[in-house]
Amino acid sequence: MGEAATTPAYAESFAEAAADFGVLGPQLWEPVSTATIMRTRPMPGERVLDACCGDGASALPAAELVGEEGHVDAVDAAQAMIDRLVTRAGSDLPQLHPHTADVLEWDADGYDLVQCVLGVFFFDDPRAGAEHLVSLARPGGRVGFTIWAPGAIEPLAEALFEALLPFRPELEDLDLADMSPVMRSASTPGALAVWMGGLGLTQVRADAVPRTLELSPELAWGFARGTGMRALFGDLGARKVEEVRTAFLATIAEREIERIDASTLVGVGRRPE
């Protein structure tokens, strides 16, 4: 396992969210990652970088597809996520190499495939971060990005924001739009393709992947505590967190939010030869 590098600001929230993150796996992370893998297409013997790998939803199938002759570096800044990945992988994937590190400081290159599933938004400068990832692909190598589609998980973020305000009044000055995981510069498949072309990639193809989830209270709270929304909680104690949970779920019930949009956009391009 790689040594830990400088920890980016978002890593602490995801370290704390590791258990809740896992709750969303079967219904969210794994289907989103499957849609990505179907487009990035890791091949036997290839060398792959899975950036912002979380607990391995895309790294694990990538490792299976490249086989024992291949190599997958799975990089995430949150140690708790890497620990979950190691547990999930077991000992059957010697080609999978987990690393606790800031991928923006990752300097290995020459990858046949670099993929980042729902991670670019968390970079302080998404474009600069994406450019760094592109630089790690070999000439002719593939680069894939998966991002949220417009409107994805939006009603949940609004409901959580309102539930938190009585406990964190300082959030009132926060523009919720600034917390949106949607990249405004790449809000459609065409815009994502143009954005990726601006990174120097060629032969870019981008697709919308529609997905709607039936929303149970458990799944709704999983979104609140197991995604980037967790950062809104700050350092609230357990009692206040439980009060927020009650208010949050009550708002969802009042507004009859029974389904949630979890659609994504997936783009894949090639680094020029």
Tab-separated table of C-alpha atoms in Angstrom:
chain	number	residue	atom	x	y	z
A	1	MET	CA	0.000	0.000	0.000
A	2	GLY	CA	1.289	3.441	-0.880
A	3	GLU	CA	2.327	5.948	1.723
A	4	ALA	CA	-0.082	8.713	2.685
A	5	ALA	CA	0.561	12.066	1.060
A	6	THR	CA	-0.836	15.476	1.990
A	7	THR	CA	-4.493	14.996	2.914
A	8	PRO	CA	-6.890	17.194	0.888
A	9	ALA	CA	-9.715	18.973	2.684
A	10	TYR	CA	-12.489	16.660	1.480
A	11	ALA	CA	-10.736	13.492	2.677
A	12	GLU	CA	-11.660	13.970	6.350
A	13	SER	CA	-15.389	13.962	5.592
A	14	PHE	CA	-15.083	10.805	3.540
A	15	ALA	CA	-12.960	9.113	6.178
A	16	GLU	CA	-15.765	9.700	8.689
A	17	ALA	CA	-18.390	8.651	6.140
A	18	ALA	CA	-16.848	5.300	5.229
A	19	ALA	CA	-19.500	3.091	6.881
A	20	ASP	CA	-22.405	5.173	5.530
A	21	PHE	CA	-20.710	5.276	2.127
A	22	GLY	CA	-20.868	1.494	2.045
A	23	VAL	CA	-24.634	1.501	2.627
A	24	LEU	CA	-25.061	3.168	-0.772
A	25	GLY	CA	-22.881	0.652	-2.614
A	26	PRO	CA	-25.388	-1.818	-4.072
A	27	GLN	CA	-27.911	0.820	-5.132
A	28	LEU	CA	-25.635	3.682	-6.140
A	29	TRP	CA	-21.857	3.337	-6.310
A	30	GLU	CA	-21.776	-0.091	-7.918
A	31	PRO	CA	-24.325	0.614	-10.710
A	32	VAL	CA	-22.659	3.976	-11.444
A	33	SER	CA	-19.273	2.268	-11.589
A	34	THR	CA	-20.593	-0.519	-13.807
A	35	ALA	CA	-21.861	2.086	-16.275
A	36	THR	CA	-18.411	3.667	-16.230
A	37	ILE	CA	-16.541	0.379	-16.708
A	38	MET	CA	-18.762	-0.467	-19.670
A	39	ARG	CA	-17.427	2.678	-21.351
A	40	THR	CA	-13.798	2.832	-20.188
A	41	ARG	CA	-13.429	-0.904	-20.942
A	42	PRO	CA	-10.370	-2.078	-18.993
A	43	MET	CA	-8.688	-4.795	-21.041
A	44	PRO	CA	-6.588	-7.850	-20.075
A	45	GLY	CA	-3.009	-6.894	-19.276
A	46	GLU	CA	-3.662	-3.154	-19.078
A	47	ARG	CA	-2.256	-0.759	-16.504
A	48	VAL	CA	-5.046	1.278	-14.884
A	49	LEU	CA	-5.252	4.185	-12.439
A	50	ASP	CA	-8.531	4.430	-10.540
A	51	ALA	CA	-8.490	7.923	-9.032
A	52	CYS	CA	-10.616	8.785	-5.983
A	53	CYS	CA	-11.413	5.084	-5.771
A	54	GLY	CA	-13.495	5.113	-2.577
A	55	ASP	CA	-14.010	1.556	-1.373
A	56	GLY	CA	-13.417	0.080	-4.803
A	57	ALA	CA	-16.719	0.160	-6.697
A	58	SER	CA	-14.877	0.764	-9.980
A	59	ALA	CA	-11.377	-0.409	-8.997
A	60	LEU	CA	-12.473	-3.954	-8.149
A	61	PRO	CA	-14.179	-4.712	-11.487
A	62	ALA	CA	-11.295	-3.012	-13.306
A	63	ALA	CA	-8.863	-5.353	-11.551
A	64	GLU	CA	-10.970	-8.357	-12.484
A	65	LEU	CA	-11.019	-7.294	-16.134
A	66	VAL	CA	-7.276	-6.607	-16.502
A	67	GLY	CA	-6.485	-9.987	-14.984
A	68	GLU	CA	-3.320	-11.109	-13.233
A	69	GLU	CA	-1.184	-9.803	-16.095
A	70	GLY	CA	-2.600	-6.335	-15.555
A	71	HIS	CA	-2.112	-3.739	-12.829
A	72	VAL	CA	-4.605	-1.411	-11.119
A	73	ASP	CA	-3.483	1.410	-8.830
A	74	ALA	CA	-6.485	2.395	-6.684
A	75	VAL	CA	-5.843	5.772	-5.037
A	76	ASP	CA	-7.913	7.555	-2.404
A	77	ALA	CA	-6.979	10.125	0.223
A	78	ALA	CA	-9.202	8.594	2.931
A	79	GLN	CA	-7.527	5.728	4.779
A	80	ALA	CA	-10.904	4.391	5.921
A	81	MET	CA	-11.983	3.989	2.297
A	82	ILE	CA	-8.795	2.137	1.407
A	83	ASP	CA	-9.277	-0.116	4.435
A	84	ARG	CA	-12.758	-1.006	3.166
A	85	LEU	CA	-11.380	-1.661	-0.310
A	86	VAL	CA	-8.699	-4.001	1.056
A	87	THR	CA	-11.329	-5.911	3.027
A	88	ARG	CA	-13.608	-6.197	0.012
A	89	ALA	CA	-10.795	-7.294	-2.309
A	90	GLY	CA	-9.476	-10.054	-0.077
A	91	SER	CA	-6.477	-11.916	-1.447
A	92	ASP	CA	-7.829	-12.905	-4.842
A	93	LEU	CA	-6.753	-9.820	-6.808
A	94	PRO	CA	-2.945	-9.524	-6.681
A	95	GLN	CA	-3.155	-7.086	-9.595
A	96	LEU	CA	-5.002	-4.559	-7.390
A	97	HIS	CA	-2.711	-2.132	-5.563
A	98	PRO	CA	-4.469	0.198	-3.057
A	99	HIS	CA	-2.805	3.458	-2.051
A	100	THR	CA	-3.726	6.078	0.534
A	101	ALA	CA	-2.635	9.284	-1.174
A	102	ASP	CA	-3.820	12.535	-2.719
A	103	VAL	CA	-4.211	11.634	-6.373
A	104	LEU	CA	-3.300	15.207	-7.314
A	105	GLU	CA	0.185	14.428	-6.028
A	106	TRP	CA	0.326	11.040	-7.746
A	107	ASP	CA	3.237	11.080	-10.199
A	108	ALA	CA	3.269	7.602	-11.716
A	109	ASP	CA	2.315	7.782	-15.378
A	110	GLY	CA	2.074	5.727	-18.549
A	111	TYR	CA	-1.342	4.244	-17.738
A	112	ASP	CA	-3.380	2.607	-20.477
A	113	LEU	CA	-6.479	3.862	-18.667
A	114	VAL	CA	-7.091	6.577	-16.088
A	115	GLN	CA	-10.619	6.697	-14.664
A	116	CYS	CA	-12.237	8.883	-12.017
A	117	VAL	CA	-15.800	8.126	-10.932
A	118	LEU	CA	-17.603	11.017	-9.192
A	119	GLY	CA	-14.353	12.469	-7.909
A	120	VAL	CA	-13.466	15.507	-10.028
A	121	PHE	CA	-15.986	17.770	-8.283
A	122	PHE	CA	-14.081	17.494	-5.006
A	123	PHE	CA	-10.884	18.975	-6.411
A	124	ASP	CA	-10.393	22.631	-5.460
A	125	ASP	CA	-9.856	23.279	-9.167
A	126	PRO	CA	-11.654	20.532	-11.134
A	127	ARG	CA	-10.077	21.507	-14.430
A	128	ALA	CA	-6.522	21.549	-13.080
A	129	GLY	CA	-7.150	18.260	-11.299
A	130	ALA	CA	-8.514	16.679	-14.461
A	131	GLU	CA	-5.540	17.949	-16.453
A	132	HIS	CA	-3.234	16.244	-13.968
A	133	LEU	CA	-5.102	12.963	-14.381
A	134	VAL	CA	-4.893	13.267	-18.170
A	135	SER	CA	-1.126	13.727	-17.876
A	136	LEU	CA	-0.857	10.340	-16.167
A	137	ALA	CA	-2.230	8.450	-19.178
A	138	ARG	CA	0.221	7.230	-21.798
A	139	PRO	CA	0.040	8.759	-25.283
A	140	GLY	CA	-2.891	6.993	-26.891
A	141	GLY	CA	-4.228	5.936	-23.507
A	142	ARG	CA	-7.832	6.383	-22.427
A	143	VAL	CA	-9.198	8.755	-19.787
A	144	GLY	CA	-12.691	8.452	-18.338
A	145	PHE	CA	-14.647	10.806	-16.085
A	146	THR	CA	-18.026	10.191	-14.484
A	147	ILE	CA	-19.886	13.186	-13.059
A	148	TRP	CA	-23.371	13.856	-11.712
A	149	ALA	CA	-26.049	14.952	-14.172
A	150	PRO	CA	-27.987	18.182	-13.469
A	151	GLY	CA	-30.688	17.685	-10.857
A	152	ALA	CA	-29.118	14.567	-9.387
A	153	ILE	CA	-29.781	14.232	-5.625
A	154	GLU	CA	-30.797	17.920	-5.535
A	155	PRO	CA	-34.021	17.566	-3.448
A	156	LEU	CA	-32.114	15.666	-0.767
A	157	ALA	CA	-29.478	18.379	-0.511
A	158	GLU	CA	-32.194	21.023	-0.122
A	159	ALA	CA	-33.997	19.037	2.575
A	160	LEU	CA	-30.774	18.404	4.489
A	161	PHE	CA	-29.767	22.056	4.261
A	162	GLU	CA	-33.084	23.123	5.796
A	163	ALA	CA	-32.848	20.492	8.538
A	164	LEU	CA	-29.371	21.667	9.489
A	165	LEU	CA	-30.041	25.413	9.619
A	166	PRO	CA	-31.463	25.466	13.202
A	167	PHE	CA	-28.293	23.752	14.410
A	168	ARG	CA	-25.815	25.489	12.117
A	169	PRO	CA	-27.187	29.012	11.451
A	170	GLU	CA	-23.904	29.985	9.826
A	171	LEU	CA	-24.973	27.892	6.826
A	172	GLU	CA	-27.555	30.587	6.012
A	173	ASP	CA	-24.812	32.563	4.258
A	174	LEU	CA	-23.917	29.549	2.143
A	175	ASP	CA	-25.203	29.387	-1.423
A	176	LEU	CA	-26.444	25.828	-1.782
A	177	ALA	CA	-25.690	26.019	-5.497
A	178	ASP	CA	-22.012	26.278	-4.590
A	179	MET	CA	-22.312	22.920	-2.822
A	180	SER	CA	-23.905	21.237	-5.818
A	181	PRO	CA	-21.878	18.297	-7.150
A	182	VAL	CA	-22.924	19.168	-10.701
A	183	MET	CA	-20.183	20.688	-12.851
A	184	ARG	CA	-21.859	23.654	-14.495
A	185	SER	CA	-19.303	23.682	-17.306
A	186	ALA	CA	-20.175	20.075	-18.215
A	187	SER	CA	-23.897	19.737	-17.578
A	188	THR	CA	-24.844	17.764	-20.721
A	189	PRO	CA	-23.114	14.960	-22.652
A	190	GLY	CA	-22.145	17.454	-25.350
A	191	ALA	CA	-20.800	19.946	-22.821
A	192	LEU	CA	-18.847	17.193	-21.064
A	193	ALA	CA	-17.318	16.155	-24.389
A	194	VAL	CA	-16.329	19.759	-25.109
A	195	TRP	CA	-14.881	20.132	-21.605
A	196	MET	CA	-12.821	16.974	-22.025
A	197	GLY	CA	-11.683	18.129	-25.455
A	198	GLY	CA	-10.420	21.263	-23.733
A	199	LEU	CA	-8.215	19.021	-21.600
A	200	GLY	CA	-6.467	17.905	-24.783
A	201	LEU	CA	-8.329	14.618	-25.192
A	202	THR	CA	-9.425	13.392	-28.614
A	203	GLN	CA	-12.080	10.942	-29.835
A	204	VAL	CA	-14.224	11.910	-26.847
A	205	ARG	CA	-17.560	10.205	-26.403
A	206	ALA	CA	-19.916	11.212	-23.620
A	207	ASP	CA	-23.195	9.595	-22.612
A	208	ALA	CA	-25.993	10.302	-20.178
A	209	VAL	CA	-26.778	7.377	-17.880
A	210	PRO	CA	-30.284	7.851	-16.434
A	211	ARG	CA	-30.958	6.293	-13.057
A	212	THR	CA	-33.800	6.720	-10.594
A	213	LEU	CA	-33.775	5.223	-7.101
A	214	GLU	CA	-36.739	4.318	-4.918
A	215	LEU	CA	-36.111	6.312	-1.772
A	216	SER	CA	-36.379	4.633	1.625
A	217	PRO	CA	-35.539	6.489	4.871
A	218	GLU	CA	-32.368	4.406	5.169
A	219	LEU	CA	-31.243	5.268	1.668
A	220	ALA	CA	-32.061	8.966	2.131
A	221	TRP	CA	-29.986	9.119	5.311
A	222	GLY	CA	-27.242	7.194	3.533
A	223	PHE	CA	-27.060	10.012	0.990
A	224	ALA	CA	-26.897	12.594	3.772
A	225	ARG	CA	-24.136	10.853	5.698
A	226	GLY	CA	-22.319	8.858	3.017
A	227	THR	CA	-21.749	11.447	0.289
A	228	GLY	CA	-20.135	14.876	0.112
A	229	MET	CA	-23.254	16.273	1.810
A	230	ARG	CA	-21.785	15.019	5.076
A	231	ALA	CA	-19.483	18.057	5.142
A	232	LEU	CA	-22.526	20.235	5.938
A	233	PHE	CA	-22.796	18.643	9.391
A	234	GLY	CA	-19.565	20.174	10.622
A	235	ASP	CA	-18.802	18.950	14.142
A	236	LEU	CA	-22.353	18.413	15.387
A	237	GLY	CA	-22.568	15.913	18.231
A	238	ALA	CA	-24.492	12.645	18.044
A	239	ARG	CA	-27.642	14.004	19.726
A	240	LYS	CA	-27.954	16.923	17.317
A	241	VAL	CA	-27.199	14.669	14.355
A	242	GLU	CA	-30.132	12.480	15.393
A	243	GLU	CA	-32.378	15.555	15.624
A	244	VAL	CA	-31.260	16.567	12.126
A	245	ARG	CA	-32.074	13.065	10.925
A	246	THR	CA	-35.618	13.325	12.307
A	247	ALA	CA	-36.186	16.741	10.691
A	248	PHE	CA	-34.620	15.664	7.401
A	249	LEU	CA	-36.748	12.550	7.044
A	250	ALA	CA	-39.867	14.468	8.080
A	251	THR	CA	-39.254	17.009	5.298
A	252	ILE	CA	-38.812	14.234	2.755
A	253	ALA	CA	-42.089	12.663	3.857
A	254	GLU	CA	-43.946	15.999	3.796
A	255	ARG	CA	-42.723	16.723	0.277
A	256	GLU	CA	-43.524	13.172	-0.811
A	257	ILE	CA	-40.040	12.635	-2.231
A	258	GLU	CA	-40.368	8.961	-3.086
A	259	ARG	CA	-37.758	8.723	-5.835
A	260	ILE	CA	-34.428	10.408	-6.369
A	261	ASP	CA	-32.603	11.164	-9.609
A	262	ALA	CA	-29.140	9.570	-9.533
A	263	SER	CA	-28.295	10.107	-13.198
A	264	THR	CA	-24.709	10.561	-14.317
A	265	LEU	CA	-22.693	11.612	-17.334
A	266	VAL	CA	-19.771	9.472	-18.475
A	267	GLY	CA	-17.110	10.696	-20.880
A	268	VAL	CA	-14.154	8.788	-22.328
A	269	GLY	CA	-11.411	10.177	-24.561
A	270	ARG	CA	-7.868	9.466	-25.645
A	271	ARG	CA	-4.674	11.295	-24.904
A	272	PRO	CA	-3.102	12.174	-28.274
A	273	GLU	CA	-0.245	9.976	-29.515
